mmCIF file of C-alpha atoms in Angstrom:
data_model
loop_
_atom_site.group_PDB
_atom_site.id
_atom_site.type_symbol
_atom_site.label_atom_id
_atom_site.label_comp_id
_atom_site.label_asym_id
_atom_site.label_seq_id
_atom_site.Cartn_x
_atom_site.Cartn_y
_atom_site.Cartn_z
ATOM 1 C CA UNK A 1 -89.303 -92.508 -171.454
ATOM 2 C CA UNK A 2 -89.989 -95.805 -169.364
ATOM 3 C CA UNK A 3 -91.377 -93.872 -166.925
ATOM 4 C CA UNK A 4 -95.065 -92.968 -166.656
ATOM 5 C CA UNK A 5 -96.529 -92.644 -162.550
ATOM 6 C CA UNK A 6 -99.689 -90.796 -162.200
ATOM 7 C CA UNK A 7 -103.213 -89.875 -160.743
ATOM 8 C CA UNK A 8 -106.321 -90.459 -162.478
ATOM 9 C CA UNK A 9 -109.282 -88.120 -161.015
ATOM 10 C CA UNK A 10 -112.102 -90.376 -161.235
ATOM 11 C CA UNK A 11 -114.716 -88.022 -162.168
ATOM 12 C CA UNK A 12 -112.979 -87.200 -165.889
ATOM 13 C CA UNK A 13 -111.286 -90.346 -166.710
ATOM 14 C CA UNK A 14 -110.442 -94.520 -165.801
ATOM 15 C CA UNK A 15 -107.532 -96.065 -165.445
ATOM 16 C CA UNK A 16 -107.197 -98.253 -168.779
ATOM 17 C CA UNK A 17 -104.638 -100.798 -169.429
ATOM 18 C CA UNK A 18 -105.164 -101.190 -172.922
ATOM 19 C CA UNK A 19 -102.902 -97.474 -172.676
ATOM 20 C CA UNK A 20 -99.705 -99.244 -169.973
ATOM 21 C CA UNK A 21 -99.804 -102.003 -172.541
ATOM 22 C CA UNK A 22 -99.133 -99.686 -175.540
ATOM 23 C CA UNK A 23 -96.939 -98.347 -172.457
ATOM 24 C CA UNK A 24 -94.853 -100.825 -171.764
ATOM 25 C CA UNK A 25 -93.843 -102.450 -174.879
ATOM 26 C CA UNK A 26 -90.586 -102.597 -175.727
ATOM 27 C CA UNK A 27 -88.514 -105.061 -178.322
ATOM 28 C CA UNK A 28 -85.602 -104.940 -175.063
ATOM 29 C CA UNK A 29 -88.039 -106.056 -172.859
ATOM 30 C CA UNK A 30 -89.076 -110.089 -173.825
ATOM 31 C CA UNK A 31 -91.017 -109.907 -170.058
ATOM 32 C CA UNK A 32 -94.474 -107.987 -168.698
ATOM 33 C CA UNK A 33 -95.974 -108.523 -165.483
ATOM 34 C CA UNK A 34 -99.373 -106.086 -165.155
ATOM 35 C CA UNK A 35 -100.706 -105.654 -161.625
ATOM 36 C CA UNK A 36 -104.384 -104.499 -161.955
ATOM 37 C CA UNK A 37 -105.895 -103.781 -158.141
ATOM 38 C CA UNK A 38 -109.963 -103.246 -158.093
ATOM 39 C CA UNK A 39 -112.599 -102.596 -155.785
ATOM 40 C CA UNK A 40 -113.874 -105.507 -153.923
ATOM 41 C CA UNK A 41 -117.083 -106.017 -153.019
ATOM 42 C CA UNK A 42 -116.394 -106.854 -149.865
ATOM 43 C CA UNK A 43 -113.805 -106.273 -146.109
ATOM 44 C CA UNK A 44 -114.243 -106.981 -143.331
ATOM 45 C CA UNK A 45 -117.555 -109.019 -143.377
ATOM 46 C CA UNK A 46 -119.290 -105.746 -144.214
ATOM 47 C CA UNK A 47 -120.795 -105.671 -148.360
ATOM 48 C CA UNK A 48 -118.989 -102.429 -150.354
ATOM 49 C CA UNK A 49 -120.245 -100.661 -152.926
ATOM 50 C CA UNK A 50 -117.379 -97.685 -153.644
ATOM 51 C CA UNK A 51 -114.000 -96.923 -152.269
ATOM 52 C CA UNK A 52 -113.453 -93.069 -152.306
ATOM 53 C CA UNK A 53 -109.489 -92.669 -152.537
ATOM 54 C CA UNK A 54 -108.211 -89.298 -150.962
ATOM 55 C CA UNK A 55 -104.713 -88.472 -152.029
ATOM 56 C CA UNK A 56 -101.972 -86.174 -151.199
ATOM 57 C CA UNK A 57 -101.142 -84.767 -155.461
ATOM 58 C CA UNK A 58 -97.889 -83.731 -155.433
ATOM 59 C CA UNK A 59 -96.569 -85.711 -152.450
ATOM 60 C CA UNK A 60 -97.908 -88.395 -154.039
ATOM 61 C CA UNK A 61 -96.510 -88.335 -157.198
ATOM 62 C CA UNK A 62 -93.261 -87.544 -155.952
ATOM 63 C CA UNK A 63 -93.147 -91.504 -153.838
ATOM 64 C CA UNK A 64 -94.517 -92.898 -156.727
ATOM 65 C CA UNK A 65 -91.537 -91.728 -158.659
ATOM 66 C CA UNK A 66 -89.018 -92.273 -155.996
ATOM 67 C CA UNK A 67 -90.226 -95.993 -155.852
ATOM 68 C CA UNK A 68 -89.975 -96.731 -159.248
ATOM 69 C CA UNK A 69 -86.798 -95.698 -159.260
ATOM 70 C CA UNK A 70 -85.782 -97.776 -156.559
ATOM 71 C CA UNK A 71 -87.101 -100.351 -158.447
ATOM 72 C CA UNK A 72 -85.512 -99.926 -162.260
ATOM 73 C CA UNK A 73 -82.029 -100.050 -159.718
ATOM 74 C CA UNK A 74 -82.292 -102.839 -157.561
ATOM 75 C CA UNK A 75 -83.895 -104.831 -160.193
ATOM 76 C CA UNK A 76 -83.706 -103.876 -163.478
ATOM 77 C CA UNK A 77 -82.532 -100.209 -164.771
ATOM 78 C CA UNK A 78 -83.274 -101.302 -168.584
ATOM 79 C CA UNK A 79 -87.073 -102.071 -167.589
ATOM 80 C CA UNK A 80 -90.446 -99.648 -168.341
ATOM 81 C CA UNK A 81 -93.007 -98.832 -165.622
ATOM 82 C CA UNK A 82 -96.240 -97.487 -165.203
ATOM 83 C CA UNK A 83 -97.837 -97.015 -162.553
ATOM 84 C CA UNK A 84 -101.183 -94.951 -162.260
ATOM 85 C CA UNK A 85 -103.633 -94.068 -159.383
ATOM 86 C CA UNK A 86 -107.666 -93.373 -158.754
ATOM 87 C CA UNK A 87 -108.356 -90.756 -156.869
ATOM 88 C CA UNK A 88 -111.686 -90.189 -156.205
ATOM 89 C CA UNK A 89 -115.401 -92.084 -155.965
ATOM 90 C CA UNK A 90 -114.939 -95.651 -157.331
ATOM 91 C CA UNK A 91 -117.395 -98.023 -158.010
ATOM 92 C CA UNK A 92 -116.800 -102.025 -157.042
ATOM 93 C CA UNK A 93 -115.349 -103.909 -160.208
ATOM 94 C CA UNK A 94 -113.167 -100.410 -161.462
ATOM 95 C CA UNK A 95 -109.597 -100.146 -160.991
ATOM 96 C CA UNK A 96 -107.898 -98.795 -158.282
ATOM 97 C CA UNK A 97 -104.169 -98.971 -159.518
ATOM 98 C CA UNK A 98 -102.484 -100.605 -161.953
ATOM 99 C CA UNK A 99 -99.575 -101.392 -162.164
ATOM 100 C CA UNK A 100 -97.530 -102.666 -165.620
ATOM 101 C CA UNK A 101 -93.539 -103.973 -165.729
ATOM 102 C CA UNK A 102 -91.766 -104.976 -168.666
ATOM 103 C CA UNK A 103 -88.208 -106.229 -167.741
ATOM 104 C CA UNK A 104 -85.140 -108.205 -169.687
ATOM 105 C CA UNK A 105 -86.376 -111.507 -167.944
ATOM 106 C CA UNK A 106 -89.716 -112.562 -165.708
ATOM 107 C CA UNK A 107 -88.427 -112.449 -163.070
ATOM 108 C CA UNK A 108 -87.762 -109.235 -162.134
ATOM 109 C CA UNK A 109 -90.484 -108.016 -164.440
ATOM 110 C CA UNK A 110 -92.698 -109.491 -160.964
ATOM 111 C CA UNK A 111 -90.306 -108.933 -158.551
ATOM 112 C CA UNK A 112 -90.407 -104.662 -159.738
ATOM 113 C CA UNK A 113 -94.401 -105.171 -160.282
ATOM 114 C CA UNK A 114 -94.298 -106.699 -155.995
ATOM 115 C CA UNK A 115 -91.949 -104.289 -154.740
ATOM 116 C CA UNK A 116 -93.460 -101.226 -156.393
ATOM 117 C CA UNK A 117 -97.057 -102.158 -154.838
ATOM 118 C CA UNK A 118 -95.401 -103.036 -150.799
ATOM 119 C CA UNK A 119 -93.387 -99.804 -150.684
ATOM 120 C CA UNK A 120 -96.704 -97.806 -152.037
ATOM 121 C CA UNK A 121 -99.017 -99.281 -149.162
ATOM 122 C CA UNK A 122 -96.110 -97.731 -146.530
ATOM 123 C CA UNK A 123 -94.945 -94.615 -148.042
ATOM 124 C CA UNK A 124 -97.607 -92.884 -151.071
ATOM 125 C CA UNK A 125 -100.501 -90.498 -148.922
ATOM 126 C CA UNK A 126 -102.945 -92.668 -150.572
ATOM 127 C CA UNK A 127 -106.105 -92.807 -147.766
ATOM 128 C CA UNK A 128 -109.369 -95.132 -148.447
ATOM 129 C CA UNK A 129 -113.071 -94.535 -147.296
ATOM 130 C CA UNK A 130 -115.057 -97.349 -148.106
ATOM 131 C CA UNK A 131 -119.133 -97.141 -148.678
ATOM 132 C CA UNK A 132 -121.408 -100.128 -147.526
ATOM 133 C CA UNK A 133 -124.581 -100.748 -148.847
ATOM 134 C CA UNK A 134 -126.660 -99.759 -145.589
ATOM 135 C CA UNK A 135 -125.253 -96.169 -146.621
ATOM 136 C CA UNK A 136 -123.059 -95.538 -144.580
ATOM 137 C CA UNK A 137 -119.076 -94.752 -144.602
ATOM 138 C CA UNK A 138 -115.729 -95.226 -142.969
ATOM 139 C CA UNK A 139 -111.917 -94.356 -143.367
ATOM 140 C CA UNK A 140 -109.606 -97.152 -143.181
ATOM 141 C CA UNK A 141 -106.627 -97.550 -140.628
ATOM 142 C CA UNK A 142 -103.883 -97.466 -142.238
ATOM 143 C CA UNK A 143 -99.609 -97.144 -142.041
ATOM 144 C CA UNK A 144 -97.767 -94.399 -139.964
ATOM 145 C CA UNK A 145 -95.464 -91.889 -141.852
ATOM 146 C CA UNK A 146 -94.894 -90.827 -138.460
ATOM 147 C CA UNK A 147 -91.551 -91.972 -137.453
ATOM 148 C CA UNK A 148 -92.051 -94.835 -134.898
ATOM 149 C CA UNK A 149 -89.856 -94.572 -131.646
ATOM 150 C CA UNK A 150 -91.474 -90.564 -132.125
ATOM 151 C CA UNK A 151 -94.757 -91.687 -131.477
ATOM 152 C CA UNK A 152 -95.264 -92.514 -127.469
ATOM 153 C CA UNK B 1 -101.102 -67.216 -133.898
ATOM 154 C CA UNK B 2 -103.121 -69.418 -136.616
ATOM 155 C CA UNK B 3 -102.583 -72.229 -138.615
ATOM 156 C CA UNK B 4 -104.472 -73.649 -141.289
ATOM 157 C CA UNK B 5 -105.125 -77.523 -140.937
ATOM 158 C CA UNK B 6 -105.521 -78.995 -145.098
ATOM 159 C CA UNK B 7 -107.490 -82.220 -143.955
ATOM 160 C CA UNK B 8 -106.638 -85.709 -145.522
ATOM 161 C CA UNK B 9 -108.855 -89.398 -145.067
ATOM 162 C CA UNK B 10 -109.596 -89.459 -141.513
ATOM 163 C CA UNK B 11 -109.083 -86.150 -140.109
ATOM 164 C CA UNK B 12 -111.426 -84.843 -143.345
ATOM 165 C CA UNK B 13 -114.066 -85.725 -140.197
ATOM 166 C CA UNK B 14 -112.956 -83.288 -138.275
ATOM 167 C CA UNK B 15 -114.913 -80.460 -140.916
ATOM 168 C CA UNK B 16 -116.990 -80.218 -143.591
ATOM 169 C CA UNK B 17 -114.319 -77.383 -145.042
ATOM 170 C CA UNK B 18 -111.026 -78.787 -146.565
ATOM 171 C CA UNK B 19 -109.323 -76.844 -144.406
ATOM 172 C CA UNK B 20 -109.211 -76.404 -140.716
ATOM 173 C CA UNK B 21 -107.670 -73.114 -139.204
ATOM 174 C CA UNK B 22 -106.917 -73.913 -135.630
ATOM 175 C CA UNK B 23 -105.568 -71.369 -132.785
ATOM 176 C CA UNK B 24 -102.558 -71.778 -131.072
ATOM 177 C CA UNK B 25 -99.971 -70.171 -129.163
ATOM 178 C CA UNK B 26 -96.894 -68.081 -130.006
ATOM 179 C CA UNK B 27 -93.872 -69.668 -131.417
ATOM 180 C CA UNK B 28 -95.632 -73.163 -131.542
ATOM 181 C CA UNK B 29 -93.737 -76.284 -132.984
ATOM 182 C CA UNK B 30 -95.524 -79.731 -134.308
ATOM 183 C CA UNK B 31 -95.409 -80.927 -130.974
ATOM 184 C CA UNK B 32 -98.463 -77.920 -129.341
ATOM 185 C CA UNK B 33 -100.542 -78.751 -132.553
ATOM 186 C CA UNK B 34 -100.727 -82.600 -131.630
ATOM 187 C CA UNK B 35 -101.601 -81.373 -127.608
ATOM 188 C CA UNK B 36 -104.636 -78.789 -129.401
ATOM 189 C CA UNK B 37 -106.153 -81.366 -131.776
ATOM 190 C CA UNK B 38 -105.898 -83.875 -129.545
ATOM 191 C CA UNK B 39 -108.486 -81.287 -126.965
ATOM 192 C CA UNK B 40 -110.044 -80.626 -130.498
ATOM 193 C CA UNK B 41 -111.295 -84.228 -130.538
ATOM 194 C CA UNK B 42 -112.255 -84.638 -127.622
ATOM 195 C CA UNK B 43 -114.112 -81.496 -127.675
ATOM 196 C CA UNK B 44 -115.909 -82.303 -130.982
ATOM 197 C CA UNK B 45 -116.671 -85.952 -129.400
ATOM 198 C CA UNK B 46 -114.708 -87.755 -131.594
ATOM 199 C CA UNK B 47 -112.569 -89.633 -129.605
ATOM 200 C CA UNK B 48 -114.182 -93.020 -131.269
ATOM 201 C CA UNK B 49 -113.587 -92.714 -134.614
ATOM 202 C CA UNK B 50 -109.955 -90.354 -134.509
ATOM 203 C CA UNK B 51 -108.203 -92.480 -131.899
ATOM 204 C CA UNK B 52 -104.423 -92.105 -132.151
ATOM 205 C CA UNK B 53 -104.608 -89.444 -135.050
ATOM 206 C CA UNK B 54 -103.007 -86.754 -132.841
ATOM 207 C CA UNK B 55 -100.127 -89.119 -132.648
ATOM 208 C CA UNK B 56 -99.678 -91.328 -135.287
ATOM 209 C CA UNK B 57 -100.494 -88.233 -138.483
ATOM 210 C CA UNK B 58 -97.583 -87.040 -140.157
ATOM 211 C CA UNK B 59 -97.652 -83.206 -140.173
ATOM 212 C CA UNK B 60 -96.141 -82.311 -144.180
ATOM 213 C CA UNK B 61 -95.329 -78.585 -145.171
ATOM 214 C CA UNK B 62 -95.678 -76.640 -148.262
ATOM 215 C CA UNK B 63 -91.434 -77.212 -148.512
ATOM 216 C CA UNK B 64 -93.079 -80.889 -149.545
ATOM 217 C CA UNK B 65 -91.938 -82.672 -146.744
ATOM 218 C CA UNK B 66 -92.703 -84.429 -143.652
ATOM 219 C CA UNK B 67 -92.019 -82.214 -140.483
ATOM 220 C CA UNK B 68 -91.128 -83.518 -136.899
ATOM 221 C CA UNK B 69 -92.330 -82.687 -134.045
ATOM 222 C CA UNK B 70 -89.967 -79.413 -133.168
ATOM 223 C CA UNK B 71 -90.402 -77.540 -136.095
ATOM 224 C CA UNK B 72 -91.159 -74.171 -136.244
ATOM 225 C CA UNK B 73 -94.679 -72.616 -137.170
ATOM 226 C CA UNK B 74 -96.007 -69.662 -138.865
ATOM 227 C CA UNK B 75 -98.253 -67.780 -138.484
ATOM 228 C CA UNK B 76 -100.643 -68.363 -140.957
ATOM 229 C CA UNK B 77 -98.771 -71.071 -142.032
ATOM 230 C CA UNK B 78 -100.136 -74.025 -144.420
ATOM 231 C CA UNK B 79 -99.559 -77.218 -143.220
ATOM 232 C CA UNK B 80 -100.979 -80.896 -144.575
ATOM 233 C CA UNK B 81 -102.521 -83.315 -141.980
ATOM 234 C CA UNK B 82 -101.171 -86.820 -142.905
ATOM 235 C CA UNK B 83 -103.535 -89.400 -140.960
ATOM 236 C CA UNK B 84 -101.792 -93.150 -141.743
ATOM 237 C CA UNK B 85 -102.052 -93.613 -145.427
ATOM 238 C CA UNK B 86 -103.630 -97.271 -147.041
ATOM 239 C CA UNK B 87 -103.577 -97.381 -150.536
ATOM 240 C CA UNK B 88 -103.225 -99.269 -153.306
#
């Protein structure tokens, strides 16, 4: 198996980079690229304490698989991909997303990693609610999944 | 007729529950639902926090696909509302 795509419910477990490294390890692939996204303590001048991620599980898994298959067909069909995204409350400093890729060569490994991240931001139904030090919270704006030509 | 709107992301501001039951005229489609949703947002004084939601949201059916405005809704149908996304 060369693809692992999952949603990690944060009240039960954490995203593990060790698990990702073991998954992508392959004698055929000489290059590894790992992207780790963590919750930052500041956004637009506001002090952030945590982010809650809301996810439509089924649609997200479907989009993850489609994005990863597209990445493999575009850049390297022998690539191994590990992709996990958090669901639920994630404190500052904790991992929200992890993408690990092993590929034949470094260029493809970097490209696949970047491609997956950008596609997720535009295609996977995931929403972020930021929690601030003042005790308030806010859902962040994002990209509409409705076709542009239909928005009047 | 009535539809069950499963709330995601910012649309959760609309209710304390995960599902919002919405009354619609018979034979409604997604376009009708957008209009009714816009009225609910105004009624609840949520125009500032849910600006443009009725226009920018996508709707996701039980058949696991985003549906367009002409999609005919069935009575008691469960439909998910997808506000603009921003994961990663």
